[in-house]
Amino acid sequence: MSINRDNVGLVIGMLIAGTANTVISKYQDNTCVKNCDNPDQSTHEHFEQPLWQTLNMFAGEVLCLFVASFCAFLAERYGRAKWASLILDEEDEGLAVVDSDGLIVSAPEHGHGAHVHTNSKKKKLEGPLVLLLWIPTLCDLLASTLMNVGLIYCAASVYQMLRGALVIFTGILSVIFLGRRLKAFEWFALFTIVAGIATVGLSSVISPATTPLSGDEDPNPDEAVKAILGIFLVLFAQIFTASQFVIEEKFLSGYQIAPLRAVGYEGIFGTISVLVAMFALHFTVGAANPGSYFDLNQGLEQIKTYPQIWAPGIVMLFTISFFNFFGISVTKIICATSRSTIDSCRTLFIWAISLYLGWETFSILQVVGFVMLVYGTFVFNGVIEPHVCKPPKAVHADENRPLLHSST
């Protein structure tokens, strides 16, 4: 189904919530927490607590489980409404992978994304079996934390564009571990995405993100080094997100569960894992290095002291939850090719907001990189046909179905 008057509200909701997730995280990163009254902007210290932000994300996903349980209760007591299938139905195609900010990436069963099952009847993922979701959750935890660190050092729009590398790593890992064979046009798309990412990364190094309110037109040379570090961390994180996809399909594709419940369970497991990691890292690293990413006490104190941090954090709890709901709903009722277009619009919104707020400056090189990224992603997902390495005509309707229903 394409986008129409009946589902445009879901699309708008997904765009707003998805954009808010990245913008809120960057807003927190730009909040000054020390030496803020000093006229020398170089002495200002900002909120740099990626583990707390990862905890915030997983807590937002936990809300999805409450929403799913409440809707199940209403459906049982008053009958299933028209919207119930969006939340309560089990997925016939296996589990849905939850991306780091809640984006659902489903595993198709046809075409170059095919995964052959010997038994078409899948078991429900319930009871102790739900603990299997802890495995991909750990990948999500690592990816989210690395990306939160990367976002500290690079512009929000660059961060969002670099997440397009998920398609590359998922494609490569699927070839290695799932025995898939990518067609010539898919390799062409991946190389185009690589070129786009390289161009976006270069633009970030040449024109590093500026800190709001700094008034510093000439960033110090260290900013370029930080930009490179941020780019590396965001790209490296995509390996773990891609691993999450491959692990889910390799080991969990024989089970089924309502997507919103899967999000909620991963939120619970992620919250527990992050809390354990936070305490362990605090006592082993943070206590000896005050002010570091792992200083639990300082992070908590900064959150309590500055409403610019805790207030957006509360908002993000709900935007994460809403984004999951809208994302799942859109995935169910709108074709995968439309999802690629929607996700590209989300990147444009984040870019526009960042420019408006003065977080970054306009770069024509970044525009070129973004166009290459979008083109490569659209080719890979079948939105448009490439001018070279055209795909063969499909014998079956779903033969050329994309490997990823959505990216970034």
Tab-separated table of N, CA and C in Angstrom, residues 70-191:
chain	number	residue	atom	x	y	z
A	70	PHE	N	-1.681	-3.091	27.512
A	70	PHE	CA	-2.928	-2.359	27.717
A	70	PHE	C	-3.872	-2.563	26.533
A	71	CYS	N	-3.317	-2.523	25.314
A	71	CYS	CA	-4.146	-2.724	24.125
A	71	CYS	C	-4.688	-4.148	24.066
A	72	ALA	N	-3.862	-5.114	24.503
A	72	ALA	CA	-4.317	-6.503	24.535
A	72	ALA	C	-5.470	-6.660	25.529
A	73	PHE	N	-5.379	-5.968	26.654
A	73	PHE	CA	-6.444	-6.002	27.657
A	73	PHE	C	-7.739	-5.419	27.092
A	74	LEU	N	-7.626	-4.273	26.405
A	74	LEU	CA	-8.817	-3.648	25.818
A	74	LEU	C	-9.433	-4.543	24.738
A	75	ALA	N	-8.569	-5.162	23.942
A	75	ALA	CA	-9.065	-6.028	22.864
A	75	ALA	C	-9.784	-7.241	23.422
A	76	GLU	N	-9.255	-7.780	24.519
A	76	GLU	CA	-9.875	-8.963	25.124
A	76	GLU	C	-11.201	-8.621	25.787
A	77	ARG	N	-11.255	-7.415	26.365
A	77	ARG	CA	-12.460	-7.045	27.110
A	77	ARG	C	-13.557	-6.467	26.212
A	78	TYR	N	-13.144	-5.674	25.221
A	78	TYR	CA	-14.135	-4.978	24.411
A	78	TYR	C	-14.146	-5.409	22.945
A	79	GLY	N	-13.300	-6.350	22.595
A	79	GLY	CA	-13.229	-6.799	21.209
A	79	GLY	C	-12.142	-6.060	20.453
A	80	ARG	N	-11.655	-6.688	19.392
A	80	ARG	CA	-10.554	-6.114	18.619
A	80	ARG	C	-11.051	-4.969	17.730
A	81	ALA	N	-10.428	-3.845	17.907
A	81	ALA	CA	-10.736	-2.716	17.036
A	81	ALA	C	-9.911	-2.828	15.750
A	82	LYS	N	-10.176	-1.917	14.829
A	82	LYS	CA	-9.474	-1.967	13.541
A	82	LYS	C	-7.973	-1.805	13.702
A	83	TRP	N	-7.567	-0.980	14.705
A	83	TRP	CA	-6.142	-0.704	14.898
A	83	TRP	C	-5.412	-1.842	15.586
A	84	ALA	N	-6.153	-2.803	16.150
A	84	ALA	CA	-5.527	-3.816	16.996
A	84	ALA	C	-4.495	-4.655	16.253
A	85	SER	N	-4.753	-4.923	14.962
A	85	SER	CA	-3.828	-5.768	14.210
A	85	SER	C	-2.456	-5.141	14.078
A	86	LEU	N	-2.385	-3.809	14.172
A	86	LEU	CA	-1.094	-3.142	14.068
A	86	LEU	C	-0.209	-3.427	15.273
A	87	ILE	N	-0.817	-3.773	16.396
A	87	ILE	CA	-0.070	-3.944	17.632
A	87	ILE	C	-0.046	-5.388	18.104
A	88	LEU	N	-1.165	-6.102	17.934
A	88	LEU	CA	-1.328	-7.393	18.586
A	88	LEU	C	-1.028	-8.584	17.705
A	89	ASP	N	-1.045	-8.432	16.386
A	89	ASP	CA	-0.844	-9.573	15.503
A	89	ASP	C	0.593	-10.056	15.543
A	90	GLU	N	0.764	-11.382	15.499
A	90	GLU	CA	2.098	-11.961	15.405
A	90	GLU	C	2.597	-11.778	13.981
A	91	GLU	N	3.925	-11.667	13.843
A	91	GLU	CA	4.519	-11.498	12.530
A	91	GLU	C	4.689	-12.846	11.853
A	92	ASP	N	4.166	-12.983	10.638
A	92	ASP	CA	4.329	-14.220	9.897
A	92	ASP	C	5.744	-14.396	9.387
A	93	GLU	N	6.508	-13.296	9.328
A	93	GLU	CA	7.838	-13.356	8.754
A	93	GLU	C	8.908	-13.388	9.823
A	94	GLY	N	8.562	-13.785	11.032
A	94	GLY	CA	9.575	-13.866	12.071
A	94	GLY	C	9.662	-12.574	12.857
A	95	LEU	N	10.726	-12.486	13.636
A	95	LEU	CA	10.898	-11.343	14.501
A	95	LEU	C	11.283	-10.098	13.737
A	96	ALA	N	10.990	-8.957	14.337
A	96	ALA	CA	11.445	-7.694	13.788
A	96	ALA	C	12.622	-7.207	14.620
A	97	VAL	N	13.671	-6.759	13.960
A	97	VAL	CA	14.829	-6.244	14.667
A	97	VAL	C	14.574	-4.801	15.026
A	98	VAL	N	14.952	-4.399	16.242
A	98	VAL	CA	14.763	-3.040	16.694
A	98	VAL	C	16.068	-2.284	16.547
A	99	ASP	N	16.074	-1.249	15.710
A	99	ASP	CA	17.265	-0.452	15.536
A	99	ASP	C	17.495	0.395	16.781
A	100	SER	N	18.662	1.069	16.822
A	100	SER	CA	19.085	1.732	18.042
A	100	SER	C	18.146	2.829	18.530
A	101	ASP	N	17.394	3.464	17.657
A	101	ASP	CA	16.436	4.439	18.140
A	101	ASP	C	15.012	3.963	17.918
A	102	GLY	N	14.861	2.640	17.818
A	102	GLY	CA	13.528	2.081	17.755
A	102	GLY	C	13.040	1.765	16.380
A	103	LEU	N	13.834	1.971	15.346
A	103	LEU	CA	13.375	1.696	13.991
A	103	LEU	C	13.303	0.202	13.739
A	104	ILE	N	12.174	-0.250	13.205
A	104	ILE	CA	11.972	-1.665	12.959
A	104	ILE	C	12.555	-2.064	11.616
A	105	VAL	N	13.387	-3.081	11.625
A	105	VAL	CA	13.966	-3.629	10.402
A	105	VAL	C	13.557	-5.087	10.323
A	106	SER	N	12.641	-5.408	9.417
A	106	SER	CA	12.102	-6.756	9.327
A	106	SER	C	12.921	-7.622	8.392
A	107	ALA	N	12.902	-8.913	8.635
A	107	ALA	CA	13.652	-9.849	7.809
A	107	ALA	C	12.738	-10.489	6.789
A	108	PRO	N	12.881	-10.171	5.501
A	108	PRO	CA	12.030	-10.736	4.475
A	108	PRO	C	12.371	-12.171	4.178
A	109	GLU	N	11.501	-12.839	3.440
A	109	GLU	CA	11.716	-14.245	3.134
A	109	GLU	C	11.806	-14.514	1.643
A	110	HIS	N	11.912	-13.469	0.835
A	110	HIS	CA	11.937	-13.671	-0.601
A	110	HIS	C	13.058	-12.853	-1.207
A	111	GLY	N	13.404	-13.185	-2.442
A	111	GLY	CA	14.379	-12.408	-3.175
A	111	GLY	C	15.760	-12.509	-2.575
A	112	HIS	N	16.567	-11.454	-2.777
A	112	HIS	CA	17.924	-11.516	-2.284
A	112	HIS	C	17.993	-11.423	-0.780
A	113	GLY	N	16.863	-11.119	-0.130
A	113	GLY	CA	16.815	-11.167	1.318
A	113	GLY	C	16.244	-12.470	1.816
A	114	ALA	N	16.186	-13.491	0.971
A	114	ALA	CA	15.507	-14.719	1.341
A	114	ALA	C	16.266	-15.501	2.377
A	115	HIS	N	15.507	-16.087	3.240
A	115	HIS	CA	16.054	-17.030	4.202
A	115	HIS	C	15.123	-18.219	4.216
A	116	VAL	N	15.611	-19.373	3.846
A	116	VAL	CA	14.754	-20.538	3.647
A	116	VAL	C	14.531	-21.254	4.967
A	117	HIS	N	13.296	-21.538	5.261
A	117	HIS	CA	12.944	-22.273	6.474
A	117	HIS	C	12.421	-23.648	6.085
A	118	THR	N	12.862	-24.628	6.821
A	118	THR	CA	12.397	-25.972	6.534
A	118	THR	C	11.020	-26.215	7.131
A	119	ASN	N	10.690	-25.437	8.134
A	119	ASN	CA	9.394	-25.583	8.773
A	119	ASN	C	8.699	-24.244	8.764
A	120	SER	N	7.615	-24.142	8.013
A	120	SER	CA	6.942	-22.864	7.851
A	120	SER	C	6.154	-22.462	9.095
A	121	LYS	N	5.868	-23.420	9.972
A	121	LYS	CA	5.115	-23.104	11.177
A	121	LYS	C	6.077	-22.660	12.270
A	122	LYS	N	5.894	-21.434	12.747
A	122	LYS	CA	6.810	-20.867	13.723
A	122	LYS	C	6.210	-20.927	15.119
A	123	LYS	N	7.093	-21.107	16.105
A	123	LYS	CA	6.656	-21.132	17.491
A	123	LYS	C	6.518	-19.713	18.018
A	124	LYS	N	5.604	-19.532	18.951
A	124	LYS	CA	5.486	-18.232	19.591
A	124	LYS	C	6.654	-18.050	20.554
A	125	LEU	N	7.202	-16.854	20.546
A	125	LEU	CA	8.300	-16.535	21.454
A	125	LEU	C	7.679	-16.047	22.759
A	126	GLU	N	7.565	-16.942	23.721
A	126	GLU	CA	6.951	-16.609	24.999
A	126	GLU	C	7.606	-17.416	26.100
A	127	GLY	N	7.312	-17.043	27.338
A	127	GLY	CA	7.917	-17.740	28.472
A	127	GLY	C	9.429	-17.532	28.500
A	128	PRO	N	10.169	-18.547	28.926
A	128	PRO	CA	11.642	-18.431	28.994
A	128	PRO	C	12.283	-18.146	27.642
A	129	LEU	N	11.610	-18.512	26.543
A	129	LEU	CA	12.174	-18.286	25.218
A	129	LEU	C	12.366	-16.795	24.924
A	130	VAL	N	11.614	-15.951	25.634
A	130	VAL	CA	11.749	-14.508	25.424
A	130	VAL	C	13.175	-14.051	25.726
A	131	LEU	N	13.874	-14.794	26.592
A	131	LEU	CA	15.245	-14.421	26.943
A	131	LEU	C	16.181	-14.457	25.736
A	132	LEU	N	15.772	-15.142	24.671
A	132	LEU	CA	16.590	-15.154	23.456
A	132	LEU	C	16.754	-13.748	22.878
A	133	LEU	N	15.786	-12.890	23.171
A	133	LEU	CA	15.878	-11.516	22.674
A	133	LEU	C	17.028	-10.752	23.320
A	134	TRP	N	17.572	-11.297	24.405
A	134	TRP	CA	18.667	-10.611	25.092
A	134	TRP	C	19.915	-10.554	24.203
A	135	ILE	N	20.066	-11.539	23.320
A	135	ILE	CA	21.262	-11.590	22.464
A	135	ILE	C	21.305	-10.399	21.509
A	136	PRO	N	20.267	-10.185	20.683
A	136	PRO	CA	20.313	-8.989	19.830
A	136	PRO	C	20.267	-7.691	20.623
A	137	THR	N	19.696	-7.736	21.836
A	137	THR	CA	19.648	-6.530	22.661
A	137	THR	C	21.050	-6.055	23.025
A	138	LEU	N	21.952	-6.989	23.299
A	138	LEU	CA	23.322	-6.618	23.641
A	138	LEU	C	24.010	-5.932	22.464
A	139	CYS	N	23.710	-6.392	21.252
A	139	CYS	CA	24.243	-5.723	20.058
A	139	CYS	C	23.691	-4.302	19.966
A	140	ASP	N	22.407	-4.156	20.264
A	140	ASP	CA	21.772	-2.845	20.237
A	140	ASP	C	22.394	-1.926	21.274
A	141	LEU	N	22.702	-2.472	22.446
A	141	LEU	CA	23.313	-1.687	23.519
A	141	LEU	C	24.672	-1.134	23.080
A	142	LEU	N	25.506	-2.003	22.516
A	142	LEU	CA	26.828	-1.568	22.070
A	142	LEU	C	26.716	-0.534	20.956
A	143	ALA	N	25.826	-0.796	19.992
A	143	ALA	CA	25.660	0.123	18.870
A	143	ALA	C	25.157	1.481	19.351
A	144	SER	N	24.168	1.479	20.225
A	144	SER	CA	23.573	2.733	20.694
A	144	SER	C	24.580	3.569	21.476
A	145	THR	N	25.338	2.920	22.349
A	145	THR	CA	26.305	3.653	23.153
A	145	THR	C	27.407	4.244	22.286
A	146	LEU	N	27.914	3.464	21.335
A	146	LEU	CA	28.945	3.979	20.429
A	146	LEU	C	28.417	5.154	19.610
A	147	MET	N	27.177	5.045	19.147
A	147	MET	CA	26.600	6.135	18.362
A	147	MET	C	26.343	7.369	19.211
A	148	ASN	N	25.980	7.180	20.469
A	148	ASN	CA	25.790	8.325	21.357
A	148	ASN	C	27.104	9.058	21.592
A	149	VAL	N	28.209	8.302	21.705
A	149	VAL	CA	29.520	8.936	21.824
A	149	VAL	C	29.858	9.652	20.520
A	150	GLY	N	29.609	8.991	19.391
A	150	GLY	CA	29.892	9.600	18.099
A	150	GLY	C	29.119	10.881	17.870
A	151	LEU	N	27.865	10.909	18.348
A	151	LEU	CA	27.028	12.095	18.158
A	151	LEU	C	27.581	13.298	18.908
A	152	ILE	N	28.328	13.051	19.985
A	152	ILE	CA	28.950	14.146	20.733
A	152	ILE	C	29.931	14.907	19.846
A	153	TYR	N	30.604	14.184	18.962
A	153	TYR	CA	31.706	14.756	18.199
A	153	TYR	C	31.376	15.107	16.750
A	154	CYS	N	30.188	14.760	16.284
A	154	CYS	CA	29.858	15.110	14.893
A	154	CYS	C	28.464	15.715	14.824
A	155	ALA	N	28.186	16.363	13.715
A	155	ALA	CA	26.901	17.041	13.530
A	155	ALA	C	25.762	16.028	13.483
A	156	ALA	N	24.574	16.475	13.908
A	156	ALA	CA	23.415	15.582	13.955
A	156	ALA	C	23.059	15.054	12.572
A	157	SER	N	23.146	15.915	11.548
A	157	SER	CA	22.793	15.466	10.198
A	157	SER	C	23.817	14.469	9.671
A	158	VAL	N	25.105	14.710	9.960
A	158	VAL	CA	26.155	13.777	9.545
A	158	VAL	C	25.951	12.430	10.234
A	159	TYR	N	25.639	12.494	11.519
A	159	TYR	CA	25.366	11.279	12.296
A	159	TYR	C	24.248	10.475	11.645
A	160	GLN	N	23.167	11.144	11.267
A	160	GLN	CA	22.021	10.448	10.673
A	160	GLN	C	22.374	9.873	9.309
A	161	MET	N	23.140	10.624	8.523
A	161	MET	CA	23.527	10.141	7.201
A	161	MET	C	24.465	8.941	7.307
A	162	LEU	N	25.398	8.992	8.252
A	162	LEU	CA	26.361	7.903	8.399
A	162	LEU	C	25.687	6.598	8.785
A	163	ARG	N	24.527	6.690	9.392
A	163	ARG	CA	23.813	5.476	9.780
A	163	ARG	C	23.312	4.701	8.558
A	164	GLY	N	23.382	5.338	7.391
A	164	GLY	CA	23.065	4.635	6.156
A	164	GLY	C	24.022	3.493	5.879
A	165	ALA	N	25.168	3.494	6.574
A	165	ALA	CA	26.141	2.409	6.413
A	165	ALA	C	25.594	1.079	6.898
A	166	LEU	N	24.480	1.097	7.610
A	166	LEU	CA	23.853	-0.146	8.068
A	166	LEU	C	23.573	-1.077	6.894
A	167	VAL	N	23.153	-0.513	5.775
A	167	VAL	CA	22.865	-1.322	4.591
A	167	VAL	C	24.119	-2.070	4.140
A	168	ILE	N	25.266	-1.381	4.185
A	168	ILE	CA	26.525	-1.988	3.743
A	168	ILE	C	26.891	-3.179	4.621
A	169	PHE	N	26.935	-2.952	5.922
A	169	PHE	CA	27.385	-4.002	6.832
A	169	PHE	C	26.395	-5.169	6.897
A	170	THR	N	25.099	-4.852	6.811
A	170	THR	CA	24.114	-5.927	6.815
A	170	THR	C	24.249	-6.782	5.564
A	171	GLY	N	24.461	-6.129	4.421
A	171	GLY	CA	24.645	-6.870	3.180
A	171	GLY	C	25.862	-7.771	3.229
A	172	ILE	N	26.987	-7.239	3.718
A	172	ILE	CA	28.225	-8.021	3.783
A	172	ILE	C	28.104	-9.181	4.772
A	173	LEU	N	27.575	-8.907	5.961
A	173	LEU	CA	27.428	-9.967	6.964
A	173	LEU	C	26.433	-11.029	6.520
A	174	SER	N	25.425	-10.627	5.770
A	174	SER	CA	24.454	-11.592	5.263
A	174	SER	C	25.096	-12.534	4.252
A	175	VAL	N	26.014	-12.001	3.456
A	175	VAL	CA	26.749	-12.840	2.505
A	175	VAL	C	27.638	-13.827	3.249
A	176	ILE	N	28.323	-13.352	4.300
A	176	ILE	CA	29.283	-14.183	5.031
A	176	ILE	C	28.592	-15.236	5.889
A	177	PHE	N	27.597	-14.813	6.664
A	177	PHE	CA	27.023	-15.706	7.669
A	177	PHE	C	25.696	-16.345	7.264
A	178	LEU	N	24.969	-15.730	6.330
A	178	LEU	CA	23.680	-16.286	5.920
A	178	LEU	C	23.729	-16.917	4.538
A	179	GLY	N	24.892	-16.866	3.907
A	179	GLY	CA	25.050	-17.503	2.608
A	179	GLY	C	24.294	-16.835	1.491
A	180	ARG	N	23.998	-15.527	1.629
A	180	ARG	CA	23.257	-14.825	0.591
A	180	ARG	C	24.179	-14.467	-0.568
A	181	ARG	N	23.589	-14.251	-1.711
A	181	ARG	CA	24.326	-13.795	-2.886
A	181	ARG	C	23.719	-12.481	-3.353
A	182	LEU	N	24.512	-11.433	-3.326
A	182	LEU	CA	24.030	-10.135	-3.771
A	182	LEU	C	24.202	-10.017	-5.279
A	183	LYS	N	23.215	-9.414	-5.911
A	183	LYS	CA	23.268	-9.228	-7.353
A	183	LYS	C	24.156	-8.032	-7.693
A	184	ALA	N	24.472	-7.902	-8.969
A	184	ALA	CA	25.388	-6.849	-9.413
A	184	ALA	C	24.862	-5.462	-9.049
A	185	PHE	N	23.552	-5.234	-9.204
A	185	PHE	CA	23.006	-3.907	-8.915
A	185	PHE	C	23.071	-3.596	-7.422
A	186	GLU	N	23.032	-4.657	-6.591
A	186	GLU	CA	23.138	-4.439	-5.144
A	186	GLU	C	24.559	-4.050	-4.751
A	187	TRP	N	25.541	-4.694	-5.369
A	187	TRP	CA	26.933	-4.300	-5.118
A	187	TRP	C	27.168	-2.869	-5.612
A	188	PHE	N	26.581	-2.536	-6.746
A	188	PHE	CA	26.691	-1.163	-7.252
A	188	PHE	C	26.105	-0.182	-6.243
A	189	ALA	N	24.949	-0.533	-5.665
A	189	ALA	CA	24.307	0.333	-4.670
A	189	ALA	C	25.186	0.491	-3.438
A	190	LEU	N	25.792	-0.612	-2.982
A	190	LEU	CA	26.646	-0.555	-1.791
A	190	LEU	C	27.868	0.321	-2.028
A	191	PHE	N	28.476	0.212	-3.203
A	191	PHE	CA	29.640	1.041	-3.510
A	191	PHE	C	29.239	2.520	-3.604
